[in-house]
Amino acid sequence: MRTKGTQATGEFSLIDLFLSHFPRARVPVGPGDDCAVLAPSKGAQCITTDAVVEDVHFKRAWFSPEDIGHKALAVNLSDLASMGAIPRWFVCALALPRDFPRRELAGIARGMSALAREHTIALVGGNFTSARELSITLTVAGELLPGTAPITRAGGRPGDVLYISGTLGDARLGLQQLLSGVRRSTAILRQKRPVPRVGLGRLAARFVSAGLDVSDGLAQDLGHLCTASRVSAELELERLPLSRAVRAALGTEGALAGGEDYELLLAVPPERTPAFERACLRGEVPVTRIGRLTRGEPGHIRDASGRSLRLPAGFDHFRGGRRIDRSGREG
Ligand SMILES: [Mg+2]
């Protein structure tokens, strides 16, 4: 890891403090040199990057440092999961306000490293810089098992059955509760600590024709899958897996707009659905059949009665109409 612009705070001690929370990376060259050097196996590599930014994706008043560290890695692991990749390495670029408390930095490292250990992904390098707002940008890499194709958005065919993991809308409800002054609930935990579906992604790679992780709401992300696969879709709205709290507070429409669920939406050819469902049962991953892909105008989505679904705009987490200003008011 290298540092720019934080000389006053003792950059090397900050780096040492951060790294001390992670296991030593077992790679040819790890943190401390100008580049990390990796030794990939035979599988193809999947690489992605994503950032979490103060007052856009989290507020420091509401998220503990551990929550922030967890979420920064979780959103990236979710993208690896959606491709069916096995997490391997990541680099971390931290932008810290001047005089950022060392104990908060340690908290971020603890939250991140706990999730990294769970998924055996190694921190191999990064960068520190100073900035007005806290932000964490991760670049993560994973590998596909040799001979396994990645799960993409583009392989869906008419007739494929649609599945969603877990439940929808909880993270959005959690954000609404935070905005209204609630500080603790199951939904708030889903907002702060999303669980990337890495195991399901690996398992699903053997069965699915297409898939992606739901980060912008089911409606919007299903639209992405349909457009890429050049198909339309039929959703059985009454089958959507919603918690009782989400059903009461957001309803089906709100849950469809969702956002930050980080569940996987998967399309499975009908002849593979029995084996897929058995594998999910064995792996103890909850998945629900919610509809199917159909012929028709690409990206068009109907409900089971054939009514065209006017798709609510995807939920753009703390951005746009819901950006949170520094006083905590919804902007
Ligand atoms: Mg994604």
Short mmCIF file of C-alpha atoms and ligand atoms in Angstrom, two decimals:
data_model
loop_
_atom_site.label_atom_id
_atom_site.label_comp_id
_atom_site.label_asym_id
_atom_site.label_seq_id
_atom_site.Cartn_x
_atom_site.Cartn_y
_atom_site.Cartn_z
CA MET A 1 0.00 0.00 0.00
CA ARG A 2 1.20 3.50 -0.73
CA THR A 3 0.23 6.88 0.60
CA LYS A 4 -0.33 10.34 -0.80
CA GLY A 5 -1.06 13.50 1.11
CA THR A 6 -1.39 12.11 4.61
CA GLN A 7 2.14 12.80 5.79
CA ALA A 8 0.87 14.80 8.75
CA THR A 9 -0.95 11.78 10.16
CA GLY A 10 1.93 9.35 9.80
CA GLU A 11 1.11 7.41 6.69
CA PHE A 12 3.26 4.41 7.38
CA SER A 13 1.77 3.87 10.78
CA LEU A 14 -1.74 4.16 9.28
CA ILE A 15 -0.88 1.54 6.67
CA ASP A 16 0.63 -0.73 9.30
CA LEU A 17 -2.40 -0.26 11.50
CA PHE A 18 -4.77 -1.14 8.63
CA LEU A 19 -2.76 -4.12 7.40
CA SER A 20 -2.30 -5.54 10.90
CA HIS A 21 -5.97 -6.59 10.84
CA PHE A 22 -5.55 -8.79 7.76
CA PRO A 23 -3.84 -12.15 7.41
CA ARG A 24 -0.60 -12.11 5.41
CA ALA A 25 -1.50 -12.55 1.73
CA ARG A 26 -0.07 -15.77 0.27
CA VAL A 27 0.98 -14.29 -3.07
CA PRO A 28 4.42 -13.90 -4.70
CA VAL A 29 4.50 -10.18 -3.75
CA GLY A 30 1.95 -8.67 -1.37
CA PRO A 31 1.41 -5.21 0.18
CA GLY A 32 4.48 -2.99 0.53
CA ASP A 33 5.92 -3.06 -2.97
CA ASP A 34 4.97 -0.98 -6.00
CA CYS A 35 2.66 -3.70 -7.32
CA ALA A 36 1.23 -6.90 -5.96
CA VAL A 37 2.30 -9.97 -7.92
CA LEU A 38 -0.28 -12.72 -8.23
CA ALA A 39 -0.12 -16.29 -9.43
CA PRO A 40 -3.51 -17.07 -10.95
CA SER A 41 -4.58 -20.67 -11.41
CA LYS A 42 -5.99 -22.01 -14.68
CA GLY A 43 -9.46 -20.50 -14.32
CA ALA A 44 -10.47 -17.27 -16.07
CA GLN A 45 -10.24 -14.10 -13.94
CA CYS A 46 -13.21 -11.86 -13.06
CA ILE A 47 -12.37 -8.31 -11.98
CA THR A 48 -14.61 -5.52 -10.74
CA THR A 49 -14.40 -2.29 -8.77
CA ASP A 50 -16.87 -0.35 -6.66
CA ALA A 51 -16.70 2.46 -4.11
CA VAL A 52 -18.63 3.41 -1.01
CA VAL A 53 -18.63 7.14 -0.30
CA GLU A 54 -19.57 9.02 2.85
CA ASP A 55 -23.01 10.69 2.64
CA VAL A 56 -23.70 8.90 -0.65
CA HIS A 57 -23.65 5.25 0.48
CA PHE A 58 -23.41 5.64 4.24
CA LYS A 59 -23.43 8.21 7.02
CA ARG A 60 -20.79 7.99 9.69
CA ALA A 61 -23.39 8.87 12.33
CA TRP A 62 -25.42 5.77 11.43
CA PHE A 63 -22.83 3.25 10.29
CA SER A 64 -20.13 1.96 12.61
CA PRO A 65 -16.61 1.83 11.11
CA GLU A 66 -17.02 -1.97 11.05
CA ASP A 67 -20.27 -1.60 9.06
CA ILE A 68 -18.50 0.64 6.52
CA GLY A 69 -15.60 -1.79 6.10
CA HIS A 70 -17.99 -4.70 5.72
CA LYS A 71 -20.20 -2.98 3.19
CA ALA A 72 -17.28 -1.79 1.04
CA LEU A 73 -16.15 -5.38 0.55
CA ALA A 74 -19.62 -6.95 0.47
CA VAL A 75 -20.86 -4.94 -2.53
CA ASN A 76 -17.79 -6.00 -4.50
CA LEU A 77 -18.04 -9.66 -3.44
CA SER A 78 -21.65 -9.58 -4.62
CA ASP A 79 -20.45 -8.75 -8.13
CA LEU A 80 -18.04 -11.70 -8.05
CA ALA A 81 -20.88 -13.90 -6.77
CA SER A 82 -23.13 -12.83 -9.60
CA MET A 83 -20.56 -14.05 -12.15
CA GLY A 84 -20.07 -17.37 -10.34
CA ALA A 85 -16.47 -16.48 -9.39
CA ILE A 86 -14.45 -17.61 -6.39
CA PRO A 87 -13.05 -14.56 -4.54
CA ARG A 88 -9.20 -14.43 -4.56
CA TRP A 89 -7.60 -10.98 -4.18
CA PHE A 90 -8.44 -7.34 -3.65
CA VAL A 91 -6.77 -3.95 -3.42
CA CYS A 92 -8.14 -1.13 -1.29
CA ALA A 93 -7.94 2.61 -1.99
CA LEU A 94 -8.88 4.62 1.10
CA ALA A 95 -9.56 8.35 1.08
CA LEU A 96 -9.53 9.66 4.63
CA PRO A 97 -10.42 13.09 6.01
CA ARG A 98 -7.47 14.72 7.80
CA ASP A 99 -7.15 13.66 11.43
CA PHE A 100 -9.36 10.64 10.84
CA PRO A 101 -9.42 8.81 14.19
CA ARG A 102 -7.11 5.79 14.28
CA ARG A 103 -9.66 3.73 16.17
CA GLU A 104 -12.20 4.31 13.37
CA LEU A 105 -9.64 3.22 10.79
CA ALA A 106 -9.03 0.09 12.84
CA GLY A 107 -12.81 -0.49 12.94
CA ILE A 108 -13.05 -0.25 9.14
CA ALA A 109 -10.18 -2.76 8.86
CA ARG A 110 -11.86 -5.12 11.33
CA GLY A 111 -15.21 -5.07 9.50
CA MET A 112 -13.50 -5.62 6.17
CA SER A 113 -11.13 -8.32 7.34
CA ALA A 114 -13.87 -10.35 9.06
CA LEU A 115 -15.73 -10.63 5.75
CA ALA A 116 -12.46 -11.19 3.84
CA ARG A 117 -11.60 -14.14 6.09
CA GLU A 118 -15.07 -15.59 5.66
CA HIS A 119 -14.58 -15.64 1.89
CA THR A 120 -10.79 -16.27 1.92
CA ILE A 121 -10.08 -13.23 -0.22
CA ALA A 122 -6.63 -11.69 0.34
CA LEU A 123 -5.80 -7.98 0.61
CA VAL A 124 -2.75 -7.63 -1.65
CA GLY A 125 -2.27 -3.86 -1.87
CA GLY A 126 -3.83 -0.45 -1.96
CA ASN A 127 -3.41 3.25 -1.44
CA PHE A 128 -4.11 5.90 1.19
CA THR A 129 -4.93 9.48 0.32
CA SER A 130 -6.49 12.39 2.18
CA ALA A 131 -9.84 13.81 1.08
CA ARG A 132 -12.75 15.85 2.39
CA GLU A 133 -14.99 12.77 2.73
CA LEU A 134 -14.31 9.19 3.67
CA SER A 135 -14.46 6.84 0.69
CA ILE A 136 -13.31 3.30 0.11
CA THR A 137 -12.73 2.01 -3.41
CA LEU A 138 -12.02 -1.68 -3.79
CA THR A 139 -10.91 -3.60 -6.84
CA VAL A 140 -11.59 -7.29 -6.37
CA ALA A 141 -10.61 -10.29 -8.45
CA GLY A 142 -12.01 -13.78 -8.49
CA GLU A 143 -11.50 -16.93 -10.49
CA LEU A 144 -13.84 -19.25 -12.28
CA LEU A 145 -13.32 -22.96 -11.85
CA PRO A 146 -11.40 -24.22 -14.90
CA GLY A 147 -13.84 -25.09 -17.66
CA THR A 148 -16.69 -23.10 -16.06
CA ALA A 149 -18.32 -20.30 -18.03
CA PRO A 150 -19.06 -17.01 -16.21
CA ILE A 151 -22.69 -16.16 -15.41
CA THR A 152 -23.53 -13.14 -17.56
CA ARG A 153 -26.69 -11.11 -18.17
CA ALA A 154 -26.85 -12.12 -21.81
CA GLY A 155 -27.52 -15.87 -21.88
CA GLY A 156 -31.24 -15.97 -20.95
CA ARG A 157 -33.72 -17.66 -23.31
CA PRO A 158 -37.53 -17.56 -23.51
CA GLY A 159 -38.91 -20.23 -21.18
CA ASP A 160 -36.09 -19.98 -18.64
CA VAL A 161 -37.35 -19.90 -15.06
CA LEU A 162 -36.48 -16.88 -12.89
CA TYR A 163 -35.29 -17.34 -9.32
CA ILE A 164 -34.35 -14.80 -6.66
CA SER A 165 -32.36 -15.58 -3.51
CA GLY A 166 -33.32 -14.40 -0.02
CA THR A 167 -35.87 -11.62 0.38
CA LEU A 168 -36.32 -8.28 -1.38
CA GLY A 169 -36.75 -4.72 -0.17
CA ASP A 170 -35.23 -5.07 3.30
CA ALA A 171 -32.25 -2.76 2.67
CA ARG A 172 -34.56 -0.09 1.27
CA LEU A 173 -36.82 -0.38 4.29
CA GLY A 174 -33.72 -0.16 6.49
CA LEU A 175 -32.72 3.11 4.86
CA GLN A 176 -36.24 4.51 5.30
CA GLN A 177 -36.13 3.55 8.98
CA LEU A 178 -32.73 5.22 9.44
CA LEU A 179 -34.12 8.37 7.81
CA SER A 180 -37.08 8.34 10.18
CA GLY A 181 -34.92 8.01 13.28
CA VAL A 182 -35.03 4.24 13.92
CA ARG A 183 -31.54 2.99 14.76
CA ARG A 184 -31.90 -0.77 15.10
CA SER A 185 -33.93 -3.33 13.18
CA THR A 186 -33.54 -6.40 11.01
CA ALA A 187 -34.02 -4.25 7.91
CA ILE A 188 -31.36 -1.76 9.07
CA LEU A 189 -28.96 -4.66 9.49
CA ARG A 190 -29.62 -5.63 5.86
CA GLN A 191 -28.84 -2.02 4.83
CA LYS A 192 -25.60 -1.90 6.81
CA ARG A 193 -24.39 -5.48 6.44
CA PRO A 194 -25.39 -6.92 3.07
CA VAL A 195 -24.55 -10.62 2.70
CA PRO A 196 -22.95 -11.42 -0.65
CA ARG A 197 -24.30 -14.67 -2.13
CA VAL A 198 -20.91 -16.10 -3.03
CA GLY A 199 -21.82 -19.75 -2.35
CA LEU A 200 -24.97 -19.51 -4.46
CA GLY A 201 -23.06 -17.93 -7.34
CA ARG A 202 -20.58 -20.81 -7.43
CA LEU A 203 -23.34 -23.37 -7.19
CA ALA A 204 -25.51 -21.64 -9.79
CA ALA A 205 -22.76 -21.46 -12.43
CA ARG A 206 -23.47 -25.13 -13.28
CA PHE A 207 -27.17 -24.55 -13.97
CA VAL A 208 -28.07 -21.03 -15.03
CA SER A 209 -28.29 -19.40 -18.45
CA ALA A 210 -28.02 -15.83 -17.11
CA GLY A 211 -27.92 -13.92 -13.85
CA LEU A 212 -26.85 -10.82 -11.95
CA ASP A 213 -26.90 -9.39 -8.47
CA VAL A 214 -29.79 -7.13 -7.53
CA SER A 215 -28.19 -3.88 -6.45
CA ASP A 216 -30.58 -1.36 -8.06
CA GLY A 217 -33.88 -3.09 -7.33
CA LEU A 218 -35.40 -6.19 -8.91
CA ALA A 219 -37.39 -4.21 -11.48
CA GLN A 220 -34.37 -2.38 -12.82
CA ASP A 221 -31.98 -5.33 -12.67
CA LEU A 222 -34.45 -7.73 -14.32
CA GLY A 223 -34.76 -5.09 -17.03
CA HIS A 224 -30.96 -5.22 -17.47
CA LEU A 225 -31.01 -9.00 -17.78
CA CYS A 226 -33.90 -8.94 -20.27
CA THR A 227 -32.29 -6.25 -22.40
CA ALA A 228 -28.93 -8.07 -22.50
CA SER A 229 -30.63 -11.41 -23.26
CA ARG A 230 -33.06 -9.79 -25.75
CA VAL A 231 -36.11 -11.28 -24.06
CA SER A 232 -39.07 -10.07 -22.02
CA ALA A 233 -40.23 -11.46 -18.69
CA GLU A 234 -43.32 -12.43 -16.76
CA LEU A 235 -43.24 -11.96 -12.97
CA GLU A 236 -45.57 -13.70 -10.52
CA LEU A 237 -45.86 -10.79 -8.14
CA GLU A 238 -47.60 -12.78 -5.39
CA ARG A 239 -44.57 -15.08 -5.24
CA LEU A 240 -42.02 -12.35 -4.52
CA PRO A 241 -40.23 -13.22 -1.28
CA LEU A 242 -40.96 -10.28 1.04
CA SER A 243 -40.57 -10.13 4.80
CA ARG A 244 -43.70 -9.20 6.72
CA ALA A 245 -42.17 -5.81 7.57
CA VAL A 246 -41.40 -5.05 3.90
CA ARG A 247 -44.86 -6.17 2.76
CA ALA A 248 -46.46 -3.85 5.31
CA ALA A 249 -44.19 -0.83 4.82
CA LEU A 250 -43.27 -0.90 1.13
CA GLY A 251 -45.72 -3.26 -0.56
CA THR A 252 -44.88 -5.17 -3.73
CA GLU A 253 -44.22 -2.03 -5.74
CA GLY A 254 -41.73 -0.66 -3.21
CA ALA A 255 -39.96 -4.01 -2.91
CA LEU A 256 -39.64 -4.19 -6.72
CA ALA A 257 -37.92 -0.82 -6.69
CA GLY A 258 -35.87 -2.10 -3.75
CA GLY A 259 -32.19 -1.37 -3.93
CA GLU A 260 -29.04 -2.71 -2.28
CA ASP A 261 -30.60 -6.14 -1.75
CA TYR A 262 -27.49 -7.89 -3.14
CA GLU A 263 -29.53 -11.00 -3.81
CA LEU A 264 -28.95 -12.99 -7.00
CA LEU A 265 -31.48 -13.05 -9.83
CA LEU A 266 -30.95 -16.19 -11.89
CA ALA A 267 -32.48 -17.62 -15.08
CA VAL A 268 -32.50 -21.43 -15.24
CA PRO A 269 -33.47 -23.47 -18.31
CA PRO A 270 -36.63 -25.46 -17.38
CA GLU A 271 -34.99 -28.88 -17.76
CA ARG A 272 -32.38 -27.92 -15.15
CA THR A 273 -34.73 -26.49 -12.51
CA PRO A 274 -35.22 -29.74 -10.51
CA ALA A 275 -31.44 -30.27 -10.15
CA PHE A 276 -30.91 -26.56 -9.41
CA GLU A 277 -33.56 -26.56 -6.68
CA ARG A 278 -32.10 -29.73 -5.13
CA ALA A 279 -28.61 -28.19 -5.13
CA CYS A 280 -29.96 -25.04 -3.42
CA LEU A 281 -31.70 -27.16 -0.79
CA ARG A 282 -28.50 -29.12 -0.13
CA GLY A 283 -26.51 -25.87 0.03
CA GLU A 284 -29.18 -24.38 2.33
CA VAL A 285 -29.53 -21.32 0.07
CA PRO A 286 -33.08 -19.97 -0.02
CA VAL A 287 -34.26 -19.32 -3.58
CA THR A 288 -37.77 -18.56 -4.82
CA ARG A 289 -39.19 -19.10 -8.30
CA ILE A 290 -40.69 -15.73 -9.29
CA GLY A 291 -41.47 -15.94 -13.01
CA ARG A 292 -39.98 -16.72 -16.37
CA LEU A 293 -38.40 -15.21 -19.42
CA THR A 294 -40.64 -14.90 -22.47
CA ARG A 295 -40.47 -13.93 -26.11
CA GLY A 296 -41.32 -10.34 -26.86
CA GLU A 297 -40.04 -6.83 -26.78
CA PRO A 298 -36.61 -6.93 -25.07
CA GLY A 299 -36.75 -5.54 -21.55
CA HIS A 300 -40.56 -5.55 -21.37
CA ILE A 301 -41.93 -7.01 -18.11
CA ARG A 302 -45.50 -8.19 -17.41
CA ASP A 303 -47.25 -9.72 -14.44
CA ALA A 304 -48.81 -13.19 -14.62
CA SER A 305 -52.14 -11.79 -15.88
CA GLY A 306 -50.36 -10.18 -18.82
CA ARG A 307 -50.61 -6.64 -17.46
CA SER A 308 -47.62 -4.55 -18.39
CA LEU A 309 -45.66 -3.60 -15.28
CA ARG A 310 -44.87 0.04 -15.10
CA LEU A 311 -41.49 -0.39 -13.54
CA PRO A 312 -40.71 1.87 -10.65
CA ALA A 313 -37.37 3.59 -11.09
CA GLY A 314 -34.63 1.63 -9.37
CA PHE A 315 -33.66 2.80 -5.98
CA ASP A 316 -30.43 4.71 -6.27
CA HIS A 317 -29.43 4.25 -2.60
CA PHE A 318 -28.49 7.55 -0.99
CA ARG A 319 -28.26 9.36 -4.30
CA GLY A 320 -30.55 11.53 -6.39
CA GLY A 321 -33.82 12.32 -4.68
CA ARG A 322 -32.73 10.41 -1.62
CA ARG A 323 -29.29 11.80 -1.12
CA ILE A 324 -28.76 12.59 2.49
CA ASP A 325 -27.34 15.94 3.45
CA ARG A 326 -24.95 16.49 6.32
CA SER A 327 -27.72 17.21 8.79
CA GLY A 328 -29.28 13.83 8.01
CA ARG A 329 -32.25 15.23 6.15
CA GLU A 330 -33.42 13.56 3.00
CA GLY A 331 -32.44 15.82 0.08
MG MG B 1 -23.75 -6.13 -10.06
#
